[in-house]
Amino acid sequence: MIYKPIESFSGGYKMTIVEQVKQQLKEEIKAAVIRAGLAAPEQVPDVVLEVPKDKAHGDFAANMAMQLARIAHKAPRKIAEELVAALDKKKGHIRQIAIAGPGFINFFLDNAYLTDLIPTILNAGSDYGASQAGAGKKVLVEFVSANPTGNLHLGHARGAAVGDTLHKLLNKAGYHADAEYYINDGGNQITNLAVSLEARYRQQLGEEAEIPADGYHGKDIIALAKQLVGQYGSTLKEKPDDERLRFFRNFGVEHLMREIRKDLSDFRVVFDNWYSERSLYETHKVEAALDTLKKKGETYEKDNALWLKTTEYGDDKDRVLVKTDGSYTYFTPDISYHKDKFDRGYDQLIDVFGADHHGYVPRLKAAMQSLGYDPDRLTVEIIQLVNLFKDGEKVKMSKRTGKAVTMRELMDDVGVDAARYFFAMRSSDSHLDFDLDLAVSHSNENPVYYVQYAYARITSMLKRAQDFEPAEGEETDLSTLTGEKEIDLLKKLGNFPQVVAESAANLAIQHIPSYLFDLASSLHSFYNAEKVLDETNIPLSKARIALMKAVRITLKNGMDLIGIHAPEKM
RNA sequence: GUCCAAGUAGCUCAGCUGGAUAGAGCAACGGCCUUCUAAGCCGUGGGUCCAGGGUUCGAAUCCCUGCUUGGGCACCA
């Protein structure tokens, strides 16, 4: 992991009450350790406070006594007793302390402070959840970057969902993140595209034409060829060879990129920048990067080719930069592209790659080192393959045979919400079995509806809540929110900024769907147990309405991060 | 062969960077709609955390070995 979760936030950002209380508690524990003489100030380990799974273990639990066992040379439970005796219970809203298990110190807090969260959330609105954990670090997230040689397919969709969410998550957590798509419009594959397209074009005109073995066989190319016939008839055949090739290249790239952009934008994926490989050549950045490597003595010539000494930085073998025919490998412009990212001032680069490219990572990292950069400034997120199941059968994806399920089909079949939720809910480094039949089903088997339903439910309640609206200037008394399910909701609301921050720091987007599911679950449980709009208890109803508004905002903010809609009604 | 991931309930997966009795959803079973949306709630059953060692107060989590699965191993992109 590159990023360390940041314990306390500072600067202009105002901590939520939960963070403040936790912070106070940590400081008090540390102070007590020193007061009790259990360890010297510089010996005290970082205070770890966790929320126990079991409510019987309090609101927070500290494992400090176990951590100190070695330093203090005492039994953990004995240490815990001495530590508790030294604690100032007036600090940190402590109501009760218990020592349990091997030496856990369980804190039971006076949870009245939690209601302060509600005005905080209502005021923050769509900003709730934001923090400055990332301290403005400049990050570039590059993802999808599919070659413009066909339509996007299922694998790209997962990469798009992950990359887009990472991008938004990082920004929410106080990083300065940009999203970028690298357009491979310069290499050999574009020539293959042109040749394949021309073959399809000629076939449309009734000619015999073979698609080269390493060409593109997809039906998207056929569709493009039909379009050409409609637009130009057979006139393209008359053009001289190189002009014709250039035409097919440009036409293919332009049209396929247009479709790619449309697919991505319909999938609610936003890029700040589209970076053309060709532009690297036009601005001579490829030569410049090559020169830098040569001057640093990182290259050598062998067998009429130019090699980069990547083995010096842990790669399996050295890699060719300039082939015997004088052309570049894919690697070469990509090195200059990554150099350019650093030159543009990014502190950290994140590349989202498909699993089939993971062998490329060591060489790319090695190249960064050759250029003099710390390889840890490049993080590669590997997106594992998606296996699609339809009618209980595995659908094998292959671009070559053109049988791939496209991103467009995915959107049409299962919808953007379900697709994006499915992709976001699993950690990206695990294989994903995508059951089309399940995702299509508009039933409770589909977890996305569970979260959306919570939002719709609240919205529906709030529409009926006009009679309970407080008068102008009237303060809602929130101190009545003391029920178990209300406290549970408040605690979860308070966790949101930290969930976002940690999820961003660990590049672990799956925590967001999991948090949303959890919050929705608390909401549903509360909803079934308590009546929000109760004419017989107006003050309590007002407080609960405020709580519902806070939950609604938090749900919405979380759903925004993973790119799913928050429906007003279902 | 070698490198990189992954292996947790019948199925699909979490497990917060080492903590207390390993959790969800689906599937199975039993309850809850004259009351703010039942796409919901409440409850029951379900485990050799792949196997074996090691590290320590403590391991699903970290290290080593093996097994299984997927992927990579181009002067392709």
Coordinates of N, CA and C in Angstrom, one line a residue, chain A residues 55-238:
Chain A
K55 N -21.9 -5.4 20.5 CA -22.3 -4.2 21.2 C -22.0 -4.4 22.7
A56 N -22.0 -5.6 23.2 CA -21.8 -5.8 24.6 C -20.3 -5.4 25.0
H57 N -19.5 -5.2 24.0 CA -18.1 -4.8 24.2 C -17.9 -3.3 24.2
G58 N -19.0 -2.6 24.2 CA -18.9 -1.1 24.3 C -18.9 -0.4 23.0
D59 N -18.7 0.9 23.0 CA -18.7 1.7 21.8 C -17.3 1.7 21.2
F60 N -16.3 1.7 22.0 CA -14.9 1.6 21.5 C -14.2 0.6 22.3
A61 N -13.2 0.0 21.7 CA -12.4 -0.9 22.5 C -10.9 -0.6 22.2
A62 N -10.1 -0.7 23.3 CA -8.6 -0.4 23.1 C -7.9 -1.7 23.4
N63 N -6.8 -2.0 22.6 CA -6.0 -3.1 22.9 C -4.7 -2.8 23.5
M64 N -4.6 -1.5 24.0 CA -3.4 -1.0 24.6 C -2.7 -1.9 25.6
A65 N -3.5 -2.5 26.4 CA -2.9 -3.3 27.5 C -2.1 -4.5 26.9
M66 N -2.6 -5.1 25.8 CA -1.9 -6.2 25.2 C -0.6 -5.7 24.5
Q67 N -0.8 -4.5 23.9 CA 0.4 -4.0 23.2 C 1.5 -3.7 24.2
L68 N 1.1 -3.3 25.4 CA 2.1 -2.9 26.4 C 2.7 -4.1 27.2
A69 N 2.2 -5.3 26.9 CA 2.6 -6.4 27.7 C 4.1 -6.6 27.7
R70 N 4.7 -6.4 26.5 CA 6.1 -6.7 26.4 C 6.9 -5.5 27.0
I71 N 6.4 -4.3 26.8 CA 7.2 -3.1 27.3 C 7.1 -3.1 28.8
A72 N 5.9 -3.3 29.4 CA 5.8 -3.1 30.8 C 6.1 -4.4 31.6
H73 N 6.3 -5.5 30.9 CA 6.6 -6.8 31.5 C 5.5 -7.2 32.5
K74 N 4.3 -7.0 32.2 CA 3.2 -7.4 33.1 C 2.1 -8.1 32.3
A75 N 1.3 -8.8 33.0 CA 0.1 -9.4 32.4 C -0.8 -8.3 31.8
P76 N -1.4 -8.6 30.7 CA -2.2 -7.6 30.0 C -3.4 -7.1 30.9
R77 N -4.0 -8.0 31.6 CA -5.2 -7.6 32.4 C -4.7 -6.7 33.6
K78 N -3.6 -7.0 34.1 CA -3.0 -6.2 35.2 C -2.8 -4.8 34.7
I79 N -2.2 -4.7 33.5 CA -1.9 -3.4 32.9 C -3.2 -2.7 32.7
A80 N -4.2 -3.4 32.2 CA -5.5 -2.8 31.9 C -6.0 -2.1 33.2
E81 N -5.9 -2.8 34.3 CA -6.4 -2.3 35.5 C -5.7 -1.0 35.9
E82 N -4.4 -1.0 35.8 CA -3.7 0.2 36.2 C -4.0 1.3 35.2
L83 N -4.1 1.0 34.0 CA -4.4 2.0 33.0 C -5.8 2.6 33.2
V84 N -6.8 1.8 33.5 CA -8.1 2.3 33.8 C -8.1 3.2 35.0
A85 N -7.4 2.8 36.0 CA -7.3 3.6 37.3 C -6.8 5.0 37.0
A86 N -5.9 5.1 36.0 CA -5.3 6.4 35.7 C -6.1 7.2 34.8
L87 N -7.1 6.7 34.2 CA -7.9 7.4 33.2 C -8.8 8.4 33.8
D88 N -8.9 9.6 33.2 CA -9.8 10.6 33.6 C -11.1 10.4 32.9
K89 N -12.1 9.9 33.6 CA -13.3 9.5 33.0 C -14.1 10.7 32.5
K90 N -13.8 11.9 33.0 CA -14.6 13.1 32.5 C -14.2 13.4 31.1
K91 N -13.1 12.9 30.6 CA -12.7 13.3 29.3 C -13.3 12.2 28.3
G92 N -13.7 12.7 27.1 CA -14.1 11.7 26.1 C -15.4 11.1 26.3
H93 N -16.3 11.7 27.1 CA -17.7 11.3 27.2 C -17.8 9.8 27.8
I94 N -16.8 9.4 28.6 CA -16.9 8.1 29.1 C -18.0 7.9 30.1
R95 N -18.8 6.9 29.9 CA -19.8 6.6 30.9 C -19.4 5.4 31.8
Q96 N -18.8 4.5 31.1 CA -18.4 3.3 31.9 C -17.2 2.6 31.2
I97 N -16.4 2.0 32.0 CA -15.2 1.3 31.4 C -15.2 -0.2 31.9
A98 N -14.9 -1.1 31.0 CA -14.9 -2.5 31.5 C -13.6 -3.1 30.9
I99 N -13.0 -4.1 31.7 CA -11.9 -4.8 31.2 C -12.4 -6.2 30.8
A100 N -12.1 -6.7 29.7 CA -12.7 -7.9 29.2 C -11.7 -8.7 28.4
G101 N -12.0 -10.0 28.3 CA -11.2 -10.9 27.5 C -9.7 -10.9 27.9
P102 N -8.8 -11.0 27.0 CA -7.4 -11.1 27.3 C -6.8 -9.8 27.9
G103 N -7.6 -8.7 27.8 CA -7.1 -7.4 28.3 C -7.6 -6.2 27.5
F104 N -8.7 -6.4 26.8 CA -9.4 -5.3 26.1 C -9.9 -4.3 27.1
I105 N -9.8 -3.1 26.8 CA -10.5 -2.1 27.6 C -11.7 -1.6 26.8
N106 N -12.9 -1.8 27.3 CA -14.1 -1.4 26.6 C -14.7 -0.2 27.2
F107 N -14.9 0.8 26.3 CA -15.4 2.1 26.7 C -16.9 2.2 26.3
F108 N -17.7 2.5 27.3 CA -19.1 2.8 27.0 C -19.3 4.3 27.1
L109 N -19.7 4.9 26.1 CA -19.8 6.3 26.1 C -21.2 6.8 26.3
D110 N -21.3 8.1 26.8 CA -22.5 8.7 26.9 C -22.8 9.3 25.4
N111 N -23.7 8.6 24.8 CA -23.9 8.9 23.3 C -24.7 10.1 23.0
A112 N -25.0 10.9 24.0 CA -25.8 12.1 23.7 C -25.1 13.0 22.7
Y113 N -23.8 13.0 22.7 CA -23.0 13.9 21.8 C -23.3 13.6 20.3
L114 N -23.8 12.4 20.1 CA -23.9 11.9 18.7 C -25.0 12.8 17.9
T115 N -25.9 13.3 18.6 CA -27.0 14.1 17.9 C -26.4 15.3 17.3
D116 N -25.2 15.8 17.7 CA -24.5 16.9 17.1 C -24.3 16.7 15.6
L117 N -24.2 15.4 15.2 CA -23.9 15.0 13.8 C -25.0 15.5 12.9
I118 N -26.2 15.6 13.4 CA -27.3 15.9 12.5 C -27.2 17.3 11.9
P119 N -27.1 18.3 12.7 CA -26.8 19.6 12.0 C -25.6 19.7 11.2
T120 N -24.6 19.0 11.6 CA -23.3 19.0 10.8 C -23.6 18.4 9.4
I121 N -24.4 17.3 9.3 CA -24.7 16.7 8.0 C -25.6 17.5 7.2
L122 N -26.6 18.1 7.9 CA -27.6 18.9 7.1 C -26.9 20.1 6.5
N123 N -26.0 20.7 7.3 CA -25.3 21.9 6.7 C -24.3 21.5 5.6
A124 N -23.7 20.3 5.8 CA -22.7 19.9 4.8 C -23.3 19.5 3.5
G125 N -24.5 18.9 3.6 CA -25.2 18.4 2.4 C -24.3 17.5 1.6
S126 N -24.2 17.8 0.3 CA -23.5 16.9 -0.6 C -22.0 16.8 -0.3
D127 N -21.5 17.7 0.6 CA -20.1 17.7 1.0 C -19.9 16.7 2.2
Y128 N -21.0 16.2 2.8 CA -20.7 15.3 3.9 C -20.0 14.1 3.5
G129 N -19.0 13.7 4.3 CA -18.2 12.6 4.0 C -16.8 13.1 3.5
A130 N -16.7 14.3 3.1 CA -15.4 14.8 2.7 C -14.5 15.0 3.8
S131 N -13.2 14.9 3.5 CA -12.2 15.1 4.6 C -10.9 15.7 3.9
Q132 N -9.9 15.9 4.7 CA -8.7 16.3 4.1 C -7.6 15.3 4.3
A133 N -8.1 14.1 4.4 CA -7.1 13.0 4.7 C -6.0 12.9 3.6
G134 N -6.4 13.2 2.4 CA -5.4 13.2 1.3 C -4.5 14.3 1.2
A135 N -4.8 15.4 2.1 CA -3.9 16.5 2.2 C -3.5 17.1 0.8
G136 N -4.4 17.1 -0.1 CA -4.2 17.7 -1.4 C -3.2 17.1 -2.3
K137 N -2.8 15.9 -2.0 CA -1.8 15.2 -2.8 C -2.4 15.0 -4.2
K138 N -1.5 15.3 -5.2 CA -2.0 15.3 -6.6 C -1.8 13.9 -7.2
V139 N -3.0 13.3 -7.6 CA -3.0 11.9 -8.0 C -3.6 11.9 -9.4
L140 N -3.1 11.1 -10.3 CA -3.7 10.9 -11.6 C -4.1 9.4 -11.7
V141 N -5.4 9.3 -12.0 CA -5.9 7.9 -12.1 C -6.2 7.7 -13.6
E142 N -5.4 6.7 -14.2 CA -5.6 6.4 -15.6 C -6.3 5.1 -15.6
F143 N -7.4 5.0 -16.4 CA -8.2 3.8 -16.5 C -8.9 3.7 -17.8
V144 N -9.3 2.5 -18.1 CA -9.9 2.0 -19.3 C -8.8 2.0 -20.4
S145 N -8.5 3.2 -21.0 CA -7.5 3.3 -22.0 C -7.5 2.2 -23.0
A146 N -8.7 1.8 -23.4 CA -8.8 0.7 -24.4 C -8.4 1.2 -25.7
N147 N -7.8 0.3 -26.5 CA -7.4 0.7 -27.9 C -8.7 1.0 -28.7
P148 N -8.6 2.0 -29.5 CA -9.8 2.3 -30.4 C -9.9 1.4 -31.5
T149 N -10.0 0.1 -31.2 CA -10.0 -0.9 -32.3 C -11.3 -1.8 -32.2
G150 N -12.2 -1.3 -31.4 CA -13.5 -2.0 -31.2 C -14.3 -1.4 -30.1
N151 N -15.4 -1.9 -29.8 CA -16.3 -1.4 -28.7 C -15.7 -1.9 -27.4
L152 N -16.1 -1.2 -26.3 CA -15.7 -1.6 -25.0 C -16.5 -2.8 -24.6
H153 N -15.9 -3.7 -23.8 CA -16.6 -4.9 -23.4 C -16.7 -5.0 -21.9
L154 N -17.1 -6.1 -21.4 CA -17.4 -6.3 -20.0 C -16.2 -6.0 -19.1
G155 N -15.0 -6.4 -19.5 CA -13.8 -6.1 -18.7 C -13.6 -4.6 -18.6
H156 N -13.7 -3.9 -19.7 CA -13.6 -2.5 -19.6 C -14.6 -1.9 -18.7
A157 N -15.8 -2.4 -18.7 CA -16.8 -1.9 -17.8 C -16.4 -1.9 -16.4
R158 N -15.8 -3.1 -16.0 CA -15.4 -3.2 -14.6 C -14.3 -2.2 -14.3
G159 N -13.3 -2.1 -15.2 CA -12.3 -1.1 -15.0 C -12.8 0.3 -15.0
A160 N -13.8 0.6 -15.8 CA -14.4 1.9 -15.8 C -15.1 2.2 -14.4
A161 N -15.8 1.2 -13.9 CA -16.5 1.4 -12.7 C -15.5 1.6 -11.5
V162 N -14.5 0.8 -11.5 CA -13.5 0.9 -10.5 C -12.7 2.3 -10.6
G163 N -12.3 2.6 -11.8 CA -11.5 3.8 -11.9 C -12.3 5.1 -11.6
D164 N -13.5 5.1 -12.1 CA -14.3 6.3 -11.8 C -14.6 6.5 -10.3
T165 N -14.9 5.4 -9.7 CA -15.2 5.4 -8.2 C -13.9 5.8 -7.5
L166 N -12.8 5.3 -7.8 CA -11.5 5.7 -7.2 C -11.3 7.2 -7.4
H167 N -11.5 7.6 -8.5 CA -11.3 9.0 -8.8 C -12.2 9.9 -7.9
K168 N -13.4 9.6 -7.8 CA -14.3 10.4 -7.0 C -14.0 10.2 -5.5
L169 N -13.7 9.0 -5.2 CA -13.4 8.7 -3.8 C -12.1 9.5 -3.3
L170 N -11.1 9.5 -4.1 CA -9.9 10.2 -3.8 C -10.2 11.7 -3.6
N171 N -11.0 12.3 -4.5 CA -11.3 13.7 -4.4 C -12.1 14.0 -3.1
K172 N -13.0 13.1 -2.8 CA -13.8 13.3 -1.6 C -12.9 13.2 -0.4
A173 N -11.9 12.4 -0.4 CA -11.1 12.2 0.8 C -9.9 13.2 0.8
G174 N -10.0 14.3 0.0 CA -9.1 15.4 0.1 C -7.8 15.2 -0.7
Y175 N -7.8 14.3 -1.6 CA -6.7 14.3 -2.6 C -7.1 15.2 -3.7
H176 N -6.2 15.6 -4.6 CA -6.5 16.3 -5.8 C -6.3 15.3 -6.9
A177 N -7.4 14.6 -7.3 CA -7.3 13.5 -8.3 C -7.9 13.9 -9.6
D178 N -7.2 13.5 -10.7 CA -7.7 13.7 -12.0 C -7.9 12.3 -12.7
A179 N -8.8 12.2 -13.6 CA -9.1 11.0 -14.3 C -8.6 11.1 -15.8
E180 N -7.9 10.2 -16.3 CA -7.4 10.3 -17.6 C -7.5 9.0 -18.4
Y181 N -7.8 9.2 -19.7 CA -7.9 8.0 -20.6 C -6.8 8.2 -21.7
Y182 N -6.0 7.2 -21.8 CA -4.8 7.2 -22.8 C -5.3 6.5 -24.1
I183 N -5.3 7.3 -25.1 CA -5.8 6.8 -26.4 C -4.7 6.3 -27.2
N184 N -4.7 5.0 -27.4 CA -3.6 4.3 -28.2 C -3.9 4.5 -29.7
D185 N -3.7 5.7 -30.1 CA -4.0 6.0 -31.5 C -2.8 6.0 -32.4
G186 N -1.6 5.5 -31.9 CA -0.4 5.7 -32.7 C 0.2 4.4 -33.2
G187 N -0.1 3.3 -32.6 CA 0.7 2.1 -32.8 C 0.3 1.3 -34.0
N188 N 0.8 0.1 -34.0 CA 0.6 -0.9 -35.0 C -0.8 -1.4 -35.0
Q189 N -1.5 -1.4 -33.9 CA -2.8 -1.9 -33.8 C -3.8 -1.1 -34.6
I190 N -3.4 0.2 -34.8 CA -4.3 1.1 -35.6 C -4.2 0.7 -37.1
T191 N -3.0 0.3 -37.5 CA -2.8 -0.1 -38.8 C -3.6 -1.4 -39.1
N192 N -3.6 -2.3 -38.1 CA -4.4 -3.5 -38.2 C -5.9 -3.2 -38.3
L193 N -6.3 -2.2 -37.5 CA -7.7 -1.7 -37.5 C -8.0 -1.3 -38.9
A194 N -7.1 -0.4 -39.5 CA -7.4 0.1 -40.9 C -7.5 -1.0 -41.9
V195 N -6.6 -2.0 -41.8 CA -6.6 -3.1 -42.8 C -7.9 -3.9 -42.6
S196 N -8.2 -4.2 -41.3 CA -9.4 -5.0 -41.0 C -10.7 -4.2 -41.5
L197 N -10.7 -2.9 -41.3 CA -11.9 -2.1 -41.7 C -12.0 -2.1 -43.2
E198 N -10.8 -2.0 -43.9 CA -10.9 -2.0 -45.3 C -11.4 -3.3 -45.9
A199 N -11.0 -4.4 -45.3 CA -11.4 -5.7 -45.7 C -12.9 -5.8 -45.5
R200 N -13.4 -5.4 -44.4 CA -14.9 -5.4 -44.1 C -15.6 -4.6 -45.2
Y201 N -15.0 -3.5 -45.5 CA -15.6 -2.5 -46.4 C -15.7 -3.2 -47.8
R202 N -14.6 -3.8 -48.2 CA -14.7 -4.5 -49.5 C -15.7 -5.7 -49.5
Q203 N -15.7 -6.3 -48.4 CA -16.7 -7.4 -48.3 C -18.1 -6.9 -48.4
Q204 N -18.4 -5.7 -47.9 CA -19.7 -5.1 -48.0 C -20.0 -4.8 -49.5
L205 N -18.9 -4.5 -50.2 CA -19.1 -4.2 -51.6 C -19.2 -5.5 -52.5
G206 N -19.2 -6.6 -51.8 CA -19.3 -7.9 -52.5 C -18.0 -8.5 -53.0
E207 N -16.8 -7.9 -52.5 CA -15.6 -8.4 -52.9 C -15.1 -9.5 -52.0
E208 N -14.2 -10.3 -52.4 CA -13.5 -11.2 -51.6 C -12.4 -10.5 -50.8
A209 N -12.4 -10.5 -49.5 CA -11.3 -9.8 -48.8 C -11.1 -10.5 -47.5
E210 N -9.8 -10.7 -47.2 CA -9.4 -11.5 -46.0 C -9.0 -10.5 -44.9
I211 N -9.5 -10.8 -43.7 CA -9.1 -10.0 -42.6 C -7.8 -10.7 -42.1
P212 N -6.7 -9.9 -41.9 CA -5.5 -10.5 -41.4 C -5.6 -11.2 -40.1
A213 N -4.7 -12.2 -39.9 CA -4.9 -13.1 -38.7 C -4.8 -12.3 -37.4
D214 N -4.0 -11.2 -37.4 CA -3.9 -10.4 -36.2 C -4.8 -9.2 -36.3
G215 N -5.8 -9.2 -37.2 CA -6.7 -8.1 -37.4 C -7.9 -8.2 -36.4
Y216 N -8.9 -7.4 -36.6 CA -10.0 -7.3 -35.7 C -11.3 -7.9 -36.3
H217 N -11.8 -8.8 -35.7 CA -12.9 -9.6 -36.3 C -14.3 -9.2 -35.8
G218 N -14.3 -8.2 -34.9 CA -15.6 -7.9 -34.2 C -16.7 -7.4 -35.1
K219 N -17.9 -7.5 -34.6 CA -19.1 -7.1 -35.4 C -19.1 -5.5 -35.5
D220 N -18.5 -4.9 -34.5 CA -18.4 -3.5 -34.5 C -17.7 -2.9 -35.7
I221 N -16.7 -3.7 -36.2 CA -16.0 -3.3 -37.4 C -16.9 -3.4 -38.6
I222 N -17.7 -4.5 -38.6 CA -18.6 -4.7 -39.8 C -19.6 -3.5 -39.8
A223 N -20.1 -3.1 -38.6 CA -21.1 -2.0 -38.6 C -20.4 -0.7 -39.1
L224 N -19.2 -0.6 -38.8 CA -18.5 0.6 -39.2 C -18.3 0.6 -40.8
A225 N -18.0 -0.6 -41.3 CA -17.8 -0.8 -42.7 C -19.1 -0.4 -43.5
K226 N -20.2 -0.9 -42.9 CA -21.5 -0.6 -43.5 C -21.8 0.9 -43.6
Q227 N -21.4 1.6 -42.5 CA -21.5 3.0 -42.4 C -20.7 3.7 -43.6
L228 N -19.5 3.1 -43.8 CA -18.7 3.7 -44.8 C -19.3 3.5 -46.2
V229 N -19.9 2.4 -46.5 CA -20.5 2.2 -47.7 C -21.7 3.1 -47.9
G230 N -22.4 3.3 -46.9 CA -23.5 4.3 -46.9 C -23.1 5.7 -47.2
Q231 N -22.0 6.0 -46.7 CA -21.5 7.4 -46.8 C -20.7 7.7 -48.1
Y232 N -19.9 6.7 -48.4 CA -19.0 6.9 -49.5 C -19.2 6.0 -50.7
G233 N -20.1 5.0 -50.6 CA -20.2 4.1 -51.7 C -18.9 3.3 -51.9
S234 N -18.6 3.2 -53.2 CA -17.3 2.4 -53.5 C -16.2 3.3 -53.8
T235 N -16.4 4.6 -53.6 CA -15.4 5.6 -54.0 C -14.0 5.5 -53.3
L236 N -14.1 4.9 -52.1 CA -12.8 4.8 -51.3 C -11.8 3.9 -52.0
K237 N -12.3 3.0 -52.8 CA -11.4 2.1 -53.5 C -10.4 2.8 -54.4
E238 N -10.9 3.9 -54.9 CA -10.1 4.7 -55.9 C -8.9 5.4 -55.4

